Amino acid sequence: MLKVENLHVSVDDKEILRGVDLSVGQGEFHVVMGPNGSGKSTLALTLAGHPRYKVTKGTLLFDGESILNLGPDERARKGILLAFQVPPEVEGVKIIEFLQQVLVELKGIDPAEAYDAIVKKAGELWFKEDDLHRYVNVGFSGGERKRLELLQALLIEPKLLILDEPDSGVDVDSLSIISRKIEELNRAGTAVLLITHYGRILEHLDPGTFRVHVMKDGRIVMERGGEFVNEIEERGFQAIFEECGCDE
Amino acid sequence: MSETITLADAKAVIENQIEELARRNREPEWMTKIRYRALEAFERAPHNDPVISEEQLLHFIAKPEVEGIPEHIESLEDLPAELKALLDRLGIEEVEQKYVAGLAVQTDTGVIYNQFLQEWAKKGLTVLPTEEAVRRYPDLVKEHFLRLFRVDESKLTAYHTAVWNGGIFLHVKEGLKVPFPLHLFFLIQESALAQAPHIIIIAEPNTEFHLIEGCTAPILVRHSLHLDMTEAYFGENAKGQLTVLQNWPEYVHTRPMTRAKIGKNARFINTTVGLGTGKSNTANPKYWVDENGYVELNGILLGQKDWYVDLGGEMYLQGKGAAGINASKAVIMDESTVITRGIITAEAPKTKGHISCDALLLSDKSRMETYPGLVSRVDDAELSHEAAIGKIREEELFYLMSRGLSEEKATQLIVKGFLEPMLKDIPMEFLVEIRKIIELAVSGGM
Ligand SMILES: Nc1ncnc2c1ncn2[C@@H]1O[C@H](COP(=O)(O)OP(=O)(O)OP(=O)(O)O)[C@@H](O)[C@H]1O
Ligand SMILES: [Mg+2]
């Protein structure tokens, strides 16, 4: 479904991704790990079509077609959704009105139906109806923002859900609900590309069901099975990189 | 604008209009005298408009461009379909049935559709065309007509005073709290007269009201200049709100002149929503605030195309503990220019004033200037100002678009969101209309 080949990406003429290869099939679950600054968010934002991240080389296919020339809205309509690492505040725009509009446009349902769906799913992620009348992310804590990102994923039900650190800054209980909801979406057919620093969010998953990609200096340098997460957590990236000769 | 028009030509036209108005209104002599005095003042008064030259002004007066709708309008049934549709959209009839709102449609000759207001008249609420108030309440009008302006301040004040016609006289008797917003629509159809409504608001002590002037209604004749004047008087502890929705056609220059005296413990919230401000709109409302009184000027300004919008605002905090806020939010696109220049003068101890200006620029050629003025004549006043002029943040736009909204839709959301906090006191029916106008403007500007 998603095929990334030799992807090079620059921001303000500075090259950040230097030849990324990655494939995600329908309904699959992939994890991306890597040190701070290795380019994980850059990859996520590039897939979602951020205008400042310029692809200078390589291919980016979704369902067999190049999406390089598509804007972020067109990619969303094709079924790609990014849950941001740092979701921005949008002053004056109420969550409920925003989500209603999104569902009306993306799924073609009517506003009243959208409203009910939003309130119901919001409850599952511990949002009260009052919260939905607040402005998008304004004054929300880090953990609340992550739950709001997931709420959007639950409502939109994308084909490919890219999650950029949905678990950072999140308390234990929120983490457990977030990880369960991700699995739920995945079981229902959404392919997941999950960026994380910790194995905890993957605790309930059978390591045999997902792949782990390790990023370093703008490249994916290793791909392993799910059990590799534990090894990374135990030994750290440096030791692993030294051993595999990934340090060049 | 080929032929040259002299001051004498303009004066002759004004004089004709004065005579016609005196006759049409069966006007008492004292009012006609005021008009003639204004005509004299017109000659010597200075002209200092930033956009309209003196030559242009004389031309507007003597050779108004007129395209009227001829038929006479006496009841709601006679309204043009588009205006009727607007009233329907605003749910006026429904609202009226529920007895929660008052509506007046101001025409050249009277206020129509006001059965509901008649009920309230018995309780002490007077809403009349200013012409009629001149005849029925001469003493009250004399006491409040042109008390906050000097006739010879400028050619525009003099001209307005000489030919004023239309406008509303709102009088709220002591202690009366009007629980619903009063809607006033201007509907001007008679062609040859200048557009110069005069509005008088008298809120006696301990009263409450909210007047909404909706200029979203189409104006039926084509004029180049619209000059309205509002004088508002707030007694002790009176609380009033005046919301003006402007949606002028593009060819008109508008010069609203508003002044208010705010008594002890009184509160005045003056909101102006300039969605269609016309070719140019300059306003410099003035407010005098007594002990512990409070005034708020909220300006919502939408600059489009080549429009020129200049919103001032002078507040004189004259009594101990008086406070004033001048806050504006502007969305500026195309090649439009918006200027804000509020001045707050603290003349008494423990007064507080704040000026804020927020602008969102949607194009490279749009322009915003802000000149906050803070003047303190005492040593314990608290005066402050803040300004932020910026563009739409890329991160916000990307975030909304990454959810499948087109750039246009995402921009509309951000622009509406930017203005949202200022629209808090506006009734829902108008919000719907206002949001629609903003959406259209954003789409048009993209
Ligand atoms: N807009 C930008 N301008 C300049 N440099 C940038 C920009 N965005 C990313 N970078 C740089 O690119 C590199 C990769 O950043 P990225 O955010 O993709 O890392 P990451 O792997 O997500 O890190 P973390 O684990 O800390 O989230 C970093 O060195 C970062 O400073
Ligand atoms: Mg990151």
XYZ file of C-alpha atoms and ligand atoms in Angstrom:
726
model
C 0.000 0.000 0.000
C 2.761 2.426 0.995
C 6.053 2.118 -0.798
C 8.926 4.466 -0.039
C 12.061 4.101 -2.089
C 15.355 5.928 -1.748
C 13.563 8.959 -0.336
C 15.645 12.091 0.074
C 14.109 15.055 1.850
C 15.428 18.533 2.571
C 14.172 21.319 4.759
C 15.406 24.791 3.958
C 18.066 23.227 1.716
C 19.331 21.029 4.518
C 19.136 17.331 3.687
C 17.501 15.364 6.492
C 16.324 12.116 4.949
C 19.070 10.503 2.926
C 17.570 7.515 1.164
C 14.744 5.940 3.145
C 13.257 2.606 2.041
C 10.088 1.346 3.638
C 7.080 -0.714 2.663
C 3.814 -1.031 4.511
C 1.165 -3.457 3.262
C -2.542 -3.299 3.825
C -3.478 -3.720 7.491
C 0.125 -4.250 8.574
C 1.724 -2.905 11.726
C 5.159 -1.281 11.553
C 7.208 0.395 14.230
C 9.898 2.987 13.622
C 12.474 3.631 16.311
C 15.666 5.631 16.346
C 17.648 8.224 18.276
C 16.460 11.798 18.653
C 17.026 13.758 15.519
C 17.400 10.695 13.298
C 14.549 11.852 11.034
C 11.466 9.959 12.215
C 9.160 12.990 12.394
C 10.577 14.257 9.143
C 9.546 11.003 7.498
C 6.075 11.219 9.031
C 5.540 14.843 7.978
C 6.845 14.134 4.500
C 4.390 11.265 4.071
C 1.572 13.583 5.137
C 2.669 16.215 2.627
C 4.100 19.037 4.740
C 4.991 21.795 2.253
C 8.335 22.636 3.885
C 9.668 19.128 3.542
C 10.887 18.912 -0.031
C 11.451 15.546 -1.667
C 14.594 15.903 -3.739
C 14.909 12.291 -4.858
C 13.173 8.947 -4.635
C 9.655 7.640 -4.964
C 6.608 7.694 -2.767
C 3.780 5.398 -3.803
C 0.420 4.912 -2.167
C -1.850 2.212 -3.572
C 0.465 2.019 -6.526
C 0.336 5.708 -7.439
C 2.835 8.427 -6.777
C 1.538 10.895 -4.211
C 4.511 13.215 -4.467
C 2.503 15.908 -6.190
C -0.507 15.706 -3.920
C -1.220 18.263 -1.215
C -1.823 17.215 2.382
C -5.607 17.409 1.953
C -5.523 15.136 -1.090
C -3.375 12.623 0.724
C -5.814 12.654 3.620
C -8.627 11.954 1.209
C -6.681 8.987 -0.133
C -6.612 7.572 3.369
C -3.397 8.757 4.993
C -3.632 10.253 8.469
C -0.820 11.559 10.624
C -1.215 11.855 14.377
C 1.249 14.618 15.196
C 4.097 14.457 17.683
C 3.350 18.078 18.574
C -0.174 19.019 17.466
C -0.482 22.801 17.052
C -3.062 25.028 18.738
C -5.728 26.440 16.453
C -7.181 29.462 18.187
C -10.918 30.069 17.927
C -11.747 26.812 16.135
C -13.948 24.544 18.218
C -13.061 20.848 18.202
C -16.624 19.806 17.547
C -17.088 22.136 14.582
C -13.739 21.174 13.123
C -14.355 17.440 13.426
C -17.876 17.755 12.082
C -16.578 19.525 9.022
C -13.842 16.930 8.560
C -16.294 14.045 8.740
C -18.796 15.741 6.475
C -16.132 16.328 3.839
C -14.160 13.130 4.209
C -16.979 10.681 4.718
C -19.932 12.506 3.267
C -22.101 12.019 6.340
C -24.444 14.728 7.554
C -23.476 17.063 10.412
C -25.979 15.663 12.924
C -24.764 12.130 12.375
C -21.186 13.360 12.620
C -21.999 15.086 15.897
C -23.304 11.902 17.476
C -20.348 9.864 16.265
C -17.911 12.420 17.653
C -19.535 12.571 21.076
C -19.638 8.797 21.315
C -16.019 8.205 20.311
C -14.892 11.141 22.442
C -16.390 9.403 25.457
C -14.348 6.308 24.711
C -11.230 8.446 24.918
C -12.409 10.150 28.109
C -13.419 13.462 26.617
C -16.546 15.076 27.971
C -18.966 16.844 25.682
C -17.798 20.161 27.196
C -14.237 19.477 26.116
C -15.405 19.315 22.526
C -16.460 22.943 22.694
C -12.932 24.023 23.480
C -10.657 25.263 20.747
C -8.470 22.709 18.959
C -5.501 21.896 21.224
C -5.624 25.330 22.869
C -4.532 24.966 26.476
C -4.566 21.173 26.175
C -1.901 19.259 28.080
C 0.547 17.090 26.174
C -1.322 13.914 27.050
C -4.709 15.405 26.161
C -3.414 16.393 22.771
C -2.317 12.820 22.098
C -5.776 11.551 23.000
C -7.322 14.126 20.697
C -5.102 12.946 17.855
C -6.271 9.425 18.447
C -9.886 10.522 18.571
C -9.456 11.920 15.079
C -7.964 8.627 13.922
C -10.883 6.672 15.376
C -13.369 8.920 13.605
C -11.602 9.106 10.258
C -10.608 5.399 10.162
C -7.769 5.940 7.697
C -6.189 3.276 5.511
C -2.778 4.236 6.836
C -2.355 5.746 10.271
C 1.013 7.275 11.027
C 1.467 7.871 14.733
C 4.364 10.077 15.771
C 5.093 9.275 19.413
C 1.499 8.837 20.590
C 2.942 7.631 23.895
C 5.304 10.418 24.901
C 4.170 12.549 27.817
C 1.189 10.307 28.404
C 0.214 8.901 31.825
C -0.103 5.154 32.475
C -3.870 4.950 32.143
C -4.010 7.082 29.014
C -1.241 4.990 27.519
C -3.231 1.848 28.014
C -6.360 3.288 26.397
C -4.345 4.726 23.532
C -2.578 1.461 22.820
C -5.847 -0.473 22.938
C -7.468 1.939 20.509
C -4.558 1.644 18.103
C -4.882 -2.114 18.147
C -8.610 -1.829 17.633
C -8.102 0.290 14.530
C -5.450 -2.080 13.258
C -7.690 -5.083 13.741
C -10.374 -3.291 11.779
C -7.998 -2.999 8.846
C -6.014 0.218 9.311
C -2.325 -0.141 8.547
C -0.202 1.425 11.284
C 3.181 3.101 11.145
C 4.058 3.858 14.736
C 7.005 5.972 15.793
C 8.060 5.474 19.383
C 10.935 5.436 21.836
C 9.396 2.889 24.200
C 8.162 -0.664 24.040
C 5.416 -0.128 26.541
C 2.802 0.891 24.010
C 3.429 -2.422 22.207
C 3.107 -4.565 25.340
C -0.197 -6.144 24.377
C 0.940 -6.987 20.878
C 2.353 -10.321 19.846
C 5.907 -9.480 18.663
C 5.346 -11.791 15.750
C 2.713 -9.447 14.307
C 4.763 -6.322 13.645
C 8.086 -5.241 12.184
C 10.584 -2.820 13.694
C 12.563 -0.369 11.566
C 15.503 1.467 13.040
C 16.345 4.896 11.777
C 19.709 6.547 11.934
C 20.895 9.780 10.347
C 18.054 9.962 7.873
C 18.071 6.303 6.795
C 16.425 3.108 7.889
C 19.405 0.979 8.766
C 17.813 -2.150 10.209
C 14.567 -4.035 9.958
C 13.745 -6.754 12.487
C 10.848 -8.581 14.108
C 8.805 -7.212 17.007
C 11.015 -8.755 19.680
C 13.804 -6.361 18.674
C 12.056 -3.601 20.638
C 13.174 -5.250 23.864
C 16.745 -5.428 22.696
C 16.762 -1.728 21.852
C 15.310 -0.899 25.246
C 17.863 -3.041 27.050
C 21.007 -2.145 25.153
C 20.388 1.253 23.627
C 21.041 2.386 20.065
C 24.756 3.013 20.403
C 25.650 -0.553 21.285
C 23.403 -1.888 18.550
C 24.812 0.434 15.922
C 28.394 -0.437 16.860
C 27.672 -4.120 16.541
C 25.954 -3.998 13.193
C 28.508 -1.706 11.696
C 25.816 0.806 10.944
C 28.152 3.600 12.064
C 29.831 3.437 8.650
C -16.186 64.096 -12.523
C -15.846 66.475 -15.415
C -17.513 69.747 -14.470
C -16.246 71.732 -11.547
C -18.627 72.240 -8.696
C -18.194 75.253 -6.495
C -18.943 75.626 -2.823
C -21.870 77.836 -3.832
C -23.318 75.065 -6.019
C -23.146 72.601 -3.142
C -24.696 75.098 -0.764
C -27.596 75.635 -3.113
C -28.233 71.894 -3.267
C -28.068 71.605 0.512
C -30.455 74.509 0.891
C -32.970 72.819 -1.395
C -32.737 69.662 0.623
C -33.249 71.547 3.872
C -36.419 73.061 2.489
C -37.660 69.737 1.253
C -36.937 68.034 4.561
C -38.601 70.812 6.553
C -41.704 70.438 4.434
C -41.750 66.666 4.292
C -41.152 66.230 7.998
C -43.513 69.034 9.015
C -40.512 70.072 11.002
C -40.686 72.518 13.898
C -38.847 75.717 13.180
C -36.141 75.207 15.783
C -34.880 72.142 13.929
C -34.906 73.854 10.568
C -32.908 76.670 12.174
C -30.303 74.172 13.280
C -30.078 73.005 9.692
C -29.560 76.523 8.382
C -26.913 77.204 10.980
C -25.169 74.065 9.794
C -25.366 75.288 6.226
C -23.513 78.443 7.220
C -20.968 76.413 9.131
C -20.453 74.207 6.089
C -18.830 77.069 4.246
C -16.144 77.803 6.817
C -15.680 74.400 8.439
C -12.413 72.631 7.658
C -12.330 69.575 5.438
C -9.868 66.950 6.535
C -10.899 63.603 5.184
C -8.006 61.239 4.386
C -9.676 59.848 1.287
C -12.341 62.179 -0.060
C -11.047 65.460 -1.402
C -13.059 68.656 -0.999
C -13.755 68.671 -4.708
C -15.091 65.120 -4.510
C -17.225 65.976 -1.524
C -18.845 68.877 -3.342
C -19.479 66.565 -6.223
C -21.098 63.929 -4.015
C -23.362 66.614 -2.592
C -24.389 68.281 -5.797
C -24.397 65.339 -8.177
C -25.222 62.210 -6.261
C -25.183 59.123 -8.390
C -28.606 57.668 -7.982
C -30.065 54.352 -8.943
C -33.160 53.809 -6.927
C -35.910 51.313 -6.636
C -38.936 53.450 -7.306
C -41.886 51.750 -5.687
C -43.023 52.737 -2.255
C -42.555 50.512 0.709
C -45.103 50.629 3.447
C -45.187 47.180 4.909
C -43.026 44.138 5.063
C -44.905 42.683 2.125
C -43.579 45.433 -0.120
C -39.958 44.700 0.659
C -37.794 43.530 -2.193
C -37.543 39.751 -2.266
C -33.862 39.721 -1.327
C -34.432 41.764 1.817
C -37.418 39.701 2.754
C -35.343 36.585 2.286
C -32.726 38.058 4.579
C -35.279 38.785 7.274
C -36.608 35.265 6.864
C -33.133 33.840 7.189
C -32.693 35.812 10.339
C -35.853 34.205 11.621
C -37.454 37.543 12.374
C -41.047 36.424 12.167
C -40.449 33.435 14.311
C -38.557 35.528 16.774
C -41.317 38.081 16.860
C -43.900 35.454 17.629
C -41.887 34.281 20.533
C -41.741 37.805 21.888
C -38.040 37.715 22.359
C -36.864 40.403 20.015
C -37.796 43.759 18.649
C -37.300 44.741 15.086
C -37.635 47.991 13.309
C -37.090 48.570 9.659
C -36.188 52.158 9.051
C -37.383 53.627 5.791
C -37.376 57.219 4.640
C -40.728 57.921 6.091
C -41.073 55.798 9.125
C -40.309 52.769 11.159
C -42.336 49.823 10.025
C -42.988 46.443 11.495
C -42.990 47.492 15.040
C -46.153 46.100 16.616
C -44.009 44.326 19.093
C -42.262 47.502 20.091
C -45.586 49.164 20.726
C -46.168 46.704 23.537
C -42.937 47.747 25.108
C -43.640 51.412 24.610
C -46.103 51.165 27.476
C -43.285 50.035 29.724
C -41.096 52.967 28.824
C -39.266 51.964 25.679
C -39.465 54.485 22.891
C -38.195 53.600 19.443
C -39.107 56.229 16.881
C -37.788 57.644 13.673
C -35.759 60.663 14.709
C -37.989 62.924 12.580
C -41.023 61.835 14.511
C -39.238 62.237 17.835
C -38.466 65.830 16.868
C -42.193 66.484 16.667
C -43.314 64.394 19.612
C -40.560 64.921 22.137
C -39.065 68.312 21.213
C -37.621 69.002 24.644
C -35.837 65.692 24.902
C -34.487 65.996 21.394
C -33.330 69.592 21.907
C -31.497 68.477 25.009
C -29.675 65.678 23.184
C -29.386 66.695 19.550
C -25.891 67.666 18.526
C -24.649 67.981 22.101
C -21.673 65.714 21.584
C -20.590 67.270 18.276
C -19.845 70.769 17.161
C -21.509 71.628 13.916
C -18.403 73.272 12.510
C -15.890 70.582 13.419
C -15.633 69.598 9.812
C -17.470 69.916 6.548
C -18.876 66.454 7.162
C -20.441 67.268 10.547
C -21.884 70.446 9.103
C -23.242 68.693 6.034
C -24.732 65.896 8.108
C -26.440 68.344 10.430
C -27.894 70.346 7.583
C -29.427 67.414 5.743
C -29.784 64.648 8.339
C -32.768 62.418 7.699
C -33.746 59.033 8.976
C -32.243 57.419 11.995
C -33.691 56.242 15.208
C -34.524 57.777 18.528
C -34.145 55.243 21.309
C -35.221 56.204 24.793
C -35.148 53.760 27.689
C -36.945 55.055 30.780
C -35.334 54.806 34.175
C -35.118 51.267 35.524
C -36.312 49.531 32.355
C -34.295 46.530 31.332
C -35.021 45.469 27.783
C -34.516 41.705 27.767
C -34.137 41.225 23.997
C -31.910 42.817 21.416
C -33.513 45.552 19.347
C -32.822 45.150 15.667
C -32.732 48.129 13.434
C -32.364 47.891 9.700
C -31.689 50.847 7.531
C -33.567 50.739 4.317
C -33.066 53.860 2.331
C -34.971 54.286 -0.855
C -35.673 57.915 -1.528
C -33.122 58.931 -4.032
C -32.358 62.613 -3.985
C -31.665 62.939 -0.283
C -28.294 62.509 1.264
C -27.794 59.401 3.336
C -27.409 60.930 6.750
C -29.341 59.171 9.498
C -29.155 60.653 12.966
C -29.379 58.295 15.912
C -30.031 59.389 19.462
C -29.821 56.955 22.339
C -30.905 57.964 25.812
C -30.479 55.308 28.463
C -31.758 56.616 31.764
C -30.279 55.424 35.073
C -30.443 51.679 35.844
C -31.490 50.633 32.371
C -30.309 47.883 30.075
C -30.571 47.510 26.313
C -28.874 46.061 23.273
C -29.382 47.770 19.939
C -28.243 46.066 16.779
C -28.001 48.122 13.659
C -27.917 45.797 10.731
C -26.705 47.226 7.529
C -26.552 43.757 6.069
C -29.784 44.670 4.335
C -29.339 45.928 0.815
C -29.465 49.625 0.429
C -31.805 50.441 -2.370
C -30.230 53.506 -3.852
C -26.768 54.100 -5.036
C -25.034 56.839 -3.149
C -21.392 57.663 -2.931
C -21.405 58.835 0.634
C -23.050 57.623 3.801
C -22.790 59.835 6.844
C -24.494 58.600 9.954
C -24.215 60.190 13.345
C -24.927 58.544 16.683
C -25.169 60.325 20.021
C -25.581 58.129 23.076
C -26.190 59.194 26.670
C -25.865 56.732 29.537
C -27.277 57.647 32.928
C -25.931 56.335 36.199
C -25.629 52.556 36.195
C -27.100 52.186 32.715
C -25.812 49.257 30.703
C -26.013 49.362 26.968
C -24.708 47.625 23.968
C -24.625 48.930 20.433
C -23.659 46.474 17.745
C -23.289 47.791 14.253
C -23.057 45.355 11.392
C -21.782 47.012 8.288
C -22.047 45.383 4.943
C -21.914 48.263 2.545
C -21.724 48.013 -1.185
C -18.345 48.690 -2.689
C -18.987 52.068 -4.187
C -19.913 53.893 -1.023
C -17.638 55.851 1.288
C -18.928 55.514 4.839
C -18.223 57.956 7.647
C -19.987 56.791 10.786
C -19.702 59.316 13.590
C -20.391 57.962 17.055
C -20.047 59.652 20.421
C -21.192 58.674 23.866
C -21.281 60.051 27.370
C -21.064 57.326 29.946
C -22.285 58.169 33.428
C -21.269 56.890 36.845
C -21.082 53.102 36.979
C -22.513 52.931 33.484
C -21.277 50.466 30.891
C -21.216 50.786 27.143
C -20.108 48.055 24.804
C -19.818 49.322 21.277
C -19.067 46.669 18.703
C -18.620 47.395 15.073
C -18.481 44.545 12.630
C -17.179 45.893 9.370
C -17.638 43.137 6.861
C -18.251 45.309 3.890
C -16.901 48.668 4.832
C -17.362 50.136 1.405
C -14.751 51.857 -0.670
C -13.468 53.611 2.375
C -14.528 53.768 5.948
C -13.088 56.086 8.511
C -14.458 56.478 11.975
C -13.221 58.102 15.121
C -15.785 57.480 17.837
C -15.372 59.393 21.080
C -16.400 58.438 24.576
C -16.418 60.394 27.814
C -16.482 58.171 30.864
C -17.496 59.221 34.364
C -16.661 57.668 37.742
C -16.374 53.865 37.608
C -17.903 53.878 34.175
C -16.731 51.465 31.531
C -16.537 51.594 27.782
C -15.467 48.973 25.313
C -14.947 49.520 21.605
C -14.646 46.273 19.702
C -13.745 46.565 16.081
C -13.994 43.635 13.736
C -12.627 44.703 10.413
C -12.495 42.880 7.156
C -10.386 44.571 4.526
C -10.847 43.372 0.977
C -9.939 44.456 -2.522
C -8.685 48.040 -2.416
C -10.743 49.111 0.583
C -9.399 51.617 3.035
C -10.497 51.242 6.621
C -9.431 53.587 9.373
C -10.806 53.010 12.852
C -9.826 55.418 15.572
C -11.502 55.791 18.911
C -10.885 58.362 21.615
C -11.700 57.586 25.206
C -11.585 60.203 27.935
C -11.533 58.616 31.366
C -12.817 61.558 33.361
C -14.092 60.062 36.602
C -12.182 58.164 39.244
C -12.019 54.452 38.451
C -13.261 54.839 34.886
C -12.029 52.228 32.431
C -11.842 51.819 28.687
C -10.860 49.081 26.292
C -10.261 49.540 22.597
C -9.802 46.167 20.945
C -9.692 45.410 17.282
C -9.215 42.370 15.143
C -8.629 42.813 11.464
C -8.476 40.354 8.607
C -6.867 41.976 5.640
C -6.600 40.621 2.134
C -5.958 41.647 -1.446
C -4.646 45.213 -1.575
C -6.630 46.521 1.320
C -5.329 48.867 3.996
C -6.516 48.862 7.589
C -5.415 51.415 10.137
C -6.304 51.512 13.815
C -5.508 54.449 16.028
C -7.127 54.364 19.416
C -6.314 56.997 22.009
C -7.079 56.640 25.692
C -6.650 59.654 27.910
C -6.619 59.140 31.664
C -7.823 62.316 33.341
C -8.766 60.954 36.757
C -7.128 58.761 39.401
C -7.317 54.977 39.358
C -8.425 54.835 35.758
C -7.525 51.964 33.477
C -7.190 51.738 29.732
C -6.069 49.099 27.299
C -5.651 49.125 23.537
C -5.141 45.941 21.604
C -4.841 45.344 17.930
C -4.616 41.978 16.259
C -4.320 41.596 12.535
C -4.172 38.675 10.186
C -2.713 39.484 6.778
C -3.805 37.168 4.015
C -1.865 38.615 1.145
C 1.462 40.250 0.440
C -0.116 43.480 -0.679
C -2.460 43.920 2.264
C -1.389 46.508 4.768
C -1.961 47.116 8.454
C -0.904 50.079 10.493
C -1.622 50.629 14.146
C -0.980 53.717 16.228
C -1.981 53.248 19.839
C -2.102 56.443 21.866
C -1.981 56.505 25.638
C -2.111 59.799 27.477
C -1.984 60.087 31.246
C -2.686 63.264 33.152
C -2.593 61.543 36.529
C 0.051 59.408 38.204
C -1.926 56.315 39.108
C -3.606 55.376 35.867
C -2.937 51.966 34.350
C -2.606 52.242 30.606
C -1.330 49.571 28.288
C -1.374 48.398 24.714
C -0.456 45.383 22.657
C -0.399 44.661 18.974
C 0.166 41.578 16.892
C 0.247 41.604 13.133
C 0.881 38.323 11.407
C 0.062 35.811 8.760
C -1.615 32.449 9.022
C 0.819 30.033 10.601
C 1.929 27.296 8.252
C 1.728 24.655 10.990
C -1.926 25.400 11.676
C -2.861 25.362 8.022
C -0.985 22.112 7.450
C -2.601 20.517 10.480
C -6.121 21.311 9.287
C -5.326 20.308 5.713
C -3.816 17.023 6.834
C -7.339 16.168 7.984
C -8.633 16.478 4.460
C -9.761 20.108 4.383
C -8.813 22.057 1.283
C -6.584 25.086 1.671
C -9.621 27.297 1.170
C -11.698 25.548 3.820
C -8.795 25.442 6.247
C -8.119 29.149 5.751
C -11.771 29.951 6.316
C -11.705 28.041 9.577
C -8.594 29.840 10.769
C -9.980 33.260 9.834
C -13.299 32.594 11.531
C -11.419 31.278 14.533
C -9.294 34.409 14.645
C -12.392 36.602 14.835
C -14.391 34.245 17.049
C -13.500 35.683 20.467
C -14.793 39.085 19.372
C -18.126 37.782 18.194
C -19.203 36.543 21.586
C -22.056 38.976 22.158
C -23.615 38.773 18.745
C -26.916 36.919 18.431
C -26.782 33.575 16.671
C -28.891 34.653 13.688
C -26.316 37.256 12.796
C -23.373 34.989 13.461
C -24.580 32.657 10.758
C -24.775 35.549 8.330
C -21.428 36.970 9.433
C -19.648 33.641 9.089
C -21.050 33.208 5.614
C -19.810 36.627 4.565
C -16.347 35.879 5.947
C -16.210 32.563 4.114
C -17.123 34.230 0.861
C -14.538 36.934 1.366
C -11.795 34.412 2.106
C -12.683 32.358 -0.966
C -12.788 35.484 -3.088
C -9.383 36.562 -1.822
C -7.681 33.274 -2.616
N 12.148 22.631 9.955
C 13.400 22.219 10.217
N 14.416 23.092 10.090
C 15.681 22.698 10.364
N 15.990 21.479 10.790
C 15.020 20.591 10.945
C 13.667 20.907 10.669
N 12.922 19.827 10.926
C 13.767 18.869 11.323
N 15.018 19.329 11.343
C 16.219 18.573 11.743
O 16.144 17.317 11.162
C 16.610 16.329 12.040
C 15.565 15.247 12.202
O 14.474 15.777 12.950
P 13.198 14.919 13.295
O 12.251 15.808 13.970
O 12.736 14.239 12.080
O 13.805 13.874 14.327
P 13.101 12.725 15.139
O 13.745 11.471 14.718
O 11.641 12.810 14.993
O 13.539 13.071 16.626
P 12.759 12.924 18.023
O 12.945 11.518 18.446
O 13.494 13.837 18.925
O 11.357 13.285 17.799
C 16.961 17.026 13.338
O 18.335 17.275 13.361
C 16.200 18.321 13.237
O 16.824 19.345 13.938
Mg 10.102 13.295 16.281
